[in-house]
């Protein structure tokens, strides 16, 4: 399913984030950038040790990456040249700033991509695995934030969301239909 947000093509696809051929893929990381399961584990496995080396160097220099922030490493052996690491919020019921923090993940990742002159970016559904953010709520935030950013900034050719499995894709497709109805 596709949409046009400002000058940017937006696409929803089912698949594996590590297989994407975009300039950058986004990692659903943790504040210590130490790797983990889910997307994080898959990216480090597929990209090789150079990504972890760069994450460790970043932590030594800057300390932990706060929730909602983003940093970038190279992509190692991935098709994507870069990995943007962002830390989603853990779901504590929605009254602890989770929506704002999740929106920051998408905004800061897109800003980083633009600042580095990248044209195409692929996101997974941040926070909806280990961090237990309800998928339908996360989808609304992801789509609304990406749309607002792309309508305010030119330079990105494609933003892709890569959903793991048919059920996740369906949730995002319904959210995209609602988003189109909301804003036209
Ligand atoms: N490609 C695309 N999506 C995937 C893939 C994949 N290869 N694998 C899982 N997903 P998660 P989080 C989906 O847990 O919730 C890690 O341990 C998955 O079905 O990867 O932000 C980190 O180190 C889910 O919908 O990220 C952190 O500690 C979504 O990607 C913590 O987990 C996100 O699931 C971050 O948790």
PDB file of N, CA, C and O and ligand atoms in Angstrom, residues 15-18 28-30 35-40 42 124-132 135 162-164, ligand 1:
ATOM      1  N   UNK A  15       7.806  -7.726   5.361  1.00  0.00           N
ATOM      2  CA  UNK A  15       9.141  -8.252   5.090  1.00  0.00           C
ATOM      3  C   UNK A  15      10.075  -8.156   6.268  1.00  0.00           C
ATOM      4  O   UNK A  15       9.647  -7.950   7.409  1.00  0.00           O
ATOM      5  N   UNK A  16      11.353  -8.323   5.951  1.00  0.00           N
ATOM      6  CA  UNK A  16      12.430  -8.321   6.944  1.00  0.00           C
ATOM      7  C   UNK A  16      13.234  -7.035   6.743  1.00  0.00           C
ATOM      8  O   UNK A  16      13.715  -6.778   5.635  1.00  0.00           O
ATOM      9  N   UNK A  17      13.401  -6.274   7.797  1.00  0.00           N
ATOM     10  CA  UNK A  17      14.095  -4.985   7.695  1.00  0.00           C
ATOM     11  C   UNK A  17      15.526  -5.162   7.185  1.00  0.00           C
ATOM     12  O   UNK A  17      16.041  -4.293   6.472  1.00  0.00           O
ATOM     13  N   UNK A  18      16.164  -6.285   7.501  1.00  0.00           N
ATOM     14  CA  UNK A  18      17.575  -6.451   7.112  1.00  0.00           C
ATOM     15  C   UNK A  18      17.744  -6.668   5.611  1.00  0.00           C
ATOM     16  O   UNK A  18      18.856  -6.597   5.109  1.00  0.00           O
ATOM     17  N   UNK A  28      15.436  -0.775  16.041  1.00  0.00           N
ATOM     18  CA  UNK A  28      14.714  -0.580  17.310  1.00  0.00           C
ATOM     19  C   UNK A  28      15.662  -1.016  18.424  1.00  0.00           C
ATOM     20  O   UNK A  28      15.662  -2.169  18.839  1.00  0.00           O
ATOM     21  N   UNK A  29      16.498  -0.075  18.878  1.00  0.00           N
ATOM     22  CA  UNK A  29      17.608  -0.376  19.778  1.00  0.00           C
ATOM     23  C   UNK A  29      17.221  -0.156  21.236  1.00  0.00           C
ATOM     24  O   UNK A  29      16.056   0.108  21.561  1.00  0.00           O
ATOM     25  N   UNK A  30      18.209  -0.288  22.125  1.00  0.00           N
ATOM     26  CA  UNK A  30      18.025   0.070  23.542  1.00  0.00           C
ATOM     27  C   UNK A  30      19.029   1.163  23.906  1.00  0.00           C
ATOM     28  O   UNK A  30      19.951   1.443  23.130  1.00  0.00           O
ATOM     29  N   UNK A  35      22.707  -4.262  21.586  1.00  0.00           N
ATOM     30  CA  UNK A  35      22.142  -5.375  20.830  1.00  0.00           C
ATOM     31  C   UNK A  35      21.055  -6.030  21.655  1.00  0.00           C
ATOM     32  O   UNK A  35      20.843  -5.682  22.816  1.00  0.00           O
ATOM     33  N   UNK A  36      20.362  -6.974  21.061  1.00  0.00           N
ATOM     34  CA  UNK A  36      19.263  -7.619  21.776  1.00  0.00           C
ATOM     35  C   UNK A  36      18.572  -8.592  20.862  1.00  0.00           C
ATOM     36  O   UNK A  36      19.193  -9.160  19.957  1.00  0.00           O
ATOM     37  N   UNK A  37      17.271  -8.747  21.055  1.00  0.00           N
ATOM     38  CA  UNK A  37      16.514  -9.675  20.215  1.00  0.00           C
ATOM     39  C   UNK A  37      15.784  -8.892  19.124  1.00  0.00           C
ATOM     40  O   UNK A  37      16.079  -7.726  18.894  1.00  0.00           O
ATOM     41  N   UNK A  38      14.841  -9.518  18.464  1.00  0.00           N
ATOM     42  CA  UNK A  38      14.005  -8.832  17.468  1.00  0.00           C
ATOM     43  C   UNK A  38      14.827  -8.174  16.366  1.00  0.00           C
ATOM     44  O   UNK A  38      15.814  -8.735  15.885  1.00  0.00           O
ATOM     45  N   UNK A  39      14.416  -6.968  15.990  1.00  0.00           N
ATOM     46  CA  UNK A  39      15.066  -6.204  14.922  1.00  0.00           C
ATOM     47  C   UNK A  39      16.551  -6.001  15.239  1.00  0.00           C
ATOM     48  O   UNK A  39      17.427  -6.172  14.369  1.00  0.00           O
ATOM     49  N   UNK A  40      16.837  -5.637  16.468  1.00  0.00           N
ATOM     50  CA  UNK A  40      18.201  -5.331  16.897  1.00  0.00           C
ATOM     51  C   UNK A  40      19.123  -6.538  16.652  1.00  0.00           C
ATOM     52  O   UNK A  40      20.206  -6.399  16.046  1.00  0.00           O
ATOM     53  N   UNK A  42      18.606  -9.089  14.681  1.00  0.00           N
ATOM     54  CA  UNK A  42      18.661  -9.418  13.250  1.00  0.00           C
ATOM     55  C   UNK A  42      19.621  -8.475  12.516  1.00  0.00           C
ATOM     56  O   UNK A  42      20.403  -8.913  11.658  1.00  0.00           O
ATOM     57  N   UNK A 124      11.268  -0.281  10.865  1.00  0.00           N
ATOM     58  CA  UNK A 124      10.413  -1.339  11.414  1.00  0.00           C
ATOM     59  C   UNK A 124       9.356  -0.661  12.293  1.00  0.00           C
ATOM     60  O   UNK A 124       9.374   0.559  12.455  1.00  0.00           O
ATOM     61  N   UNK A 125       8.471  -1.446  12.844  1.00  0.00           N
ATOM     62  CA  UNK A 125       7.449  -0.905  13.744  1.00  0.00           C
ATOM     63  C   UNK A 125       8.050  -0.804  15.154  1.00  0.00           C
ATOM     64  O   UNK A 125       7.985  -1.750  15.929  1.00  0.00           O
ATOM     65  N   UNK A 126       8.635   0.358  15.435  1.00  0.00           N
ATOM     66  CA  UNK A 126       9.392   0.559  16.680  1.00  0.00           C
ATOM     67  C   UNK A 126       8.497   0.351  17.908  1.00  0.00           C
ATOM     68  O   UNK A 126       7.324   0.752  17.904  1.00  0.00           O
ATOM     69  N   UNK A 127       9.056  -0.276  18.919  1.00  0.00           N
ATOM     70  CA  UNK A 127       8.443  -0.494  20.246  1.00  0.00           C
ATOM     71  C   UNK A 127       7.347  -1.553  20.300  1.00  0.00           C
ATOM     72  O   UNK A 127       6.818  -1.800  21.382  1.00  0.00           O
ATOM     73  N   UNK A 128       6.997  -2.160  19.173  1.00  0.00           N
ATOM     74  CA  UNK A 128       5.824  -3.063  19.194  1.00  0.00           C
ATOM     75  C   UNK A 128       6.188  -4.537  19.407  1.00  0.00           C
ATOM     76  O   UNK A 128       5.331  -5.409  19.242  1.00  0.00           O
ATOM     77  N   UNK A 129       7.439  -4.804  19.794  1.00  0.00           N
ATOM     78  CA  UNK A 129       7.840  -6.176  20.108  1.00  0.00           C
ATOM     79  C   UNK A 129       8.117  -6.285  21.587  1.00  0.00           C
ATOM     80  O   UNK A 129       7.198  -6.214  22.416  1.00  0.00           O
ATOM     81  N   UNK A 130       9.387  -6.391  21.936  1.00  0.00           N
ATOM     82  CA  UNK A 130       9.830  -6.502  23.336  1.00  0.00           C
ATOM     83  C   UNK A 130       9.250  -5.348  24.182  1.00  0.00           C
ATOM     84  O   UNK A 130       8.900  -5.547  25.351  1.00  0.00           O
ATOM     85  N   UNK A 131       9.125  -4.162  23.604  1.00  0.00           N
ATOM     86  CA  UNK A 131       8.660  -2.995  24.367  1.00  0.00           C
ATOM     87  C   UNK A 131       7.131  -2.872  24.442  1.00  0.00           C
ATOM     88  O   UNK A 131       6.602  -1.937  25.048  1.00  0.00           O
ATOM     89  N   UNK A 132       6.398  -3.787  23.799  1.00  0.00           N
ATOM     90  CA  UNK A 132       4.966  -4.034  24.024  1.00  0.00           C
ATOM     91  C   UNK A 132       4.021  -2.867  23.738  1.00  0.00           C
ATOM     92  O   UNK A 132       2.946  -2.754  24.334  1.00  0.00           O
ATOM     93  N   UNK A 135       0.160  -2.317  18.748  1.00  0.00           N
ATOM     94  CA  UNK A 135       0.480  -2.082  17.333  1.00  0.00           C
ATOM     95  C   UNK A 135      -0.412  -1.013  16.698  1.00  0.00           C
ATOM     96  O   UNK A 135       0.070  -0.169  15.941  1.00  0.00           O
ATOM     97  N   UNK A 162       8.448  -1.439   7.101  1.00  0.00           N
ATOM     98  CA  UNK A 162       8.565  -2.868   6.842  1.00  0.00           C
ATOM     99  C   UNK A 162       7.956  -3.625   8.010  1.00  0.00           C
ATOM    100  O   UNK A 162       8.463  -3.584   9.135  1.00  0.00           O
ATOM    101  N   UNK A 163       6.831  -4.277   7.736  1.00  0.00           N
ATOM    102  CA  UNK A 163       6.074  -4.944   8.796  1.00  0.00           C
ATOM    103  C   UNK A 163       6.354  -6.436   8.783  1.00  0.00           C
ATOM    104  O   UNK A 163       6.420  -7.056   7.720  1.00  0.00           O
ATOM    105  N   UNK A 164       6.523  -6.948   9.985  1.00  0.00           N
ATOM    106  CA  UNK A 164       6.923  -8.342  10.153  1.00  0.00           C
ATOM    107  C   UNK A 164       5.672  -9.197  10.252  1.00  0.00           C
ATOM    108  O   UNK A 164       5.081  -9.329  11.316  1.00  0.00           O
TER     109      UNK A 164
HETATM  110  N1  LIG B   1      12.209  -7.121  10.317  1.00  0.00           N
HETATM  111  C1  LIG B   1      11.149  -6.301  10.524  1.00  0.00           C
HETATM  112  N2  LIG B   1      10.431  -6.286  11.672  1.00  0.00           N
HETATM  113  C2  LIG B   1      10.813  -7.147  12.642  1.00  0.00           C
HETATM  114  C3  LIG B   1      11.916  -8.037  12.505  1.00  0.00           C
HETATM  115  C4  LIG B   1      12.626  -7.997  11.265  1.00  0.00           C
HETATM  116  N3  LIG B   1      13.681  -8.792  11.024  1.00  0.00           N
HETATM  117  N4  LIG B   1      12.032  -8.745  13.665  1.00  0.00           N
HETATM  118  C5  LIG B   1      11.049  -8.333  14.491  1.00  0.00           C
HETATM  119  N5  LIG B   1      10.303  -7.383  13.878  1.00  0.00           N
HETATM  120  P1  LIG B   1      11.457  -5.406  18.596  1.00  0.00           P
HETATM  121  P2  LIG B   1      11.074  -3.049  20.340  1.00  0.00           P
HETATM  122  C6  LIG B   1       9.146  -6.616  14.407  1.00  0.00           C
HETATM  123  O1  LIG B   1      11.261  -6.311  19.751  1.00  0.00           O
HETATM  124  O2  LIG B   1       9.701  -3.480  20.719  1.00  0.00           O
HETATM  125  C7  LIG B   1      15.556  -5.520  21.496  1.00  0.00           C
HETATM  126  O3  LIG B   1      16.008  -6.508  22.371  1.00  0.00           O
HETATM  127  C8  LIG B   1       8.459  -7.160  15.640  1.00  0.00           C
HETATM  128  O4  LIG B   1       7.475  -8.118  15.272  1.00  0.00           O
HETATM  129  O5  LIG B   1      12.560  -5.682  17.644  1.00  0.00           O
HETATM  130  O6  LIG B   1      11.315  -1.610  20.012  1.00  0.00           O
HETATM  131  C9  LIG B   1      16.307  -4.190  21.650  1.00  0.00           C
HETATM  132  O7  LIG B   1      17.655  -4.401  21.991  1.00  0.00           O
HETATM  133  C10 LIG B   1       7.857  -5.905  16.247  1.00  0.00           C
HETATM  134  O8  LIG B   1       6.585  -5.611  15.675  1.00  0.00           O
HETATM  135  O9  LIG B   1      11.702  -3.860  19.106  1.00  0.00           O
HETATM  136  C11 LIG B   1      15.547  -3.505  22.740  1.00  0.00           C
HETATM  137  O10 LIG B   1      16.001  -3.908  24.010  1.00  0.00           O
HETATM  138  C12 LIG B   1       8.809  -4.790  15.842  1.00  0.00           C
HETATM  139  O11 LIG B   1       9.643  -5.352  14.811  1.00  0.00           O
HETATM  140  C13 LIG B   1      14.126  -3.954  22.524  1.00  0.00           C
HETATM  141  O12 LIG B   1      14.218  -5.214  21.857  1.00  0.00           O
HETATM  142  C14 LIG B   1       9.685  -4.264  16.966  1.00  0.00           C
HETATM  143  O13 LIG B   1      10.059  -5.333  17.815  1.00  0.00           O
HETATM  144  C15 LIG B   1      13.345  -3.021  21.626  1.00  0.00           C
HETATM  145  O14 LIG B   1      12.007  -3.460  21.560  1.00  0.00           O
END
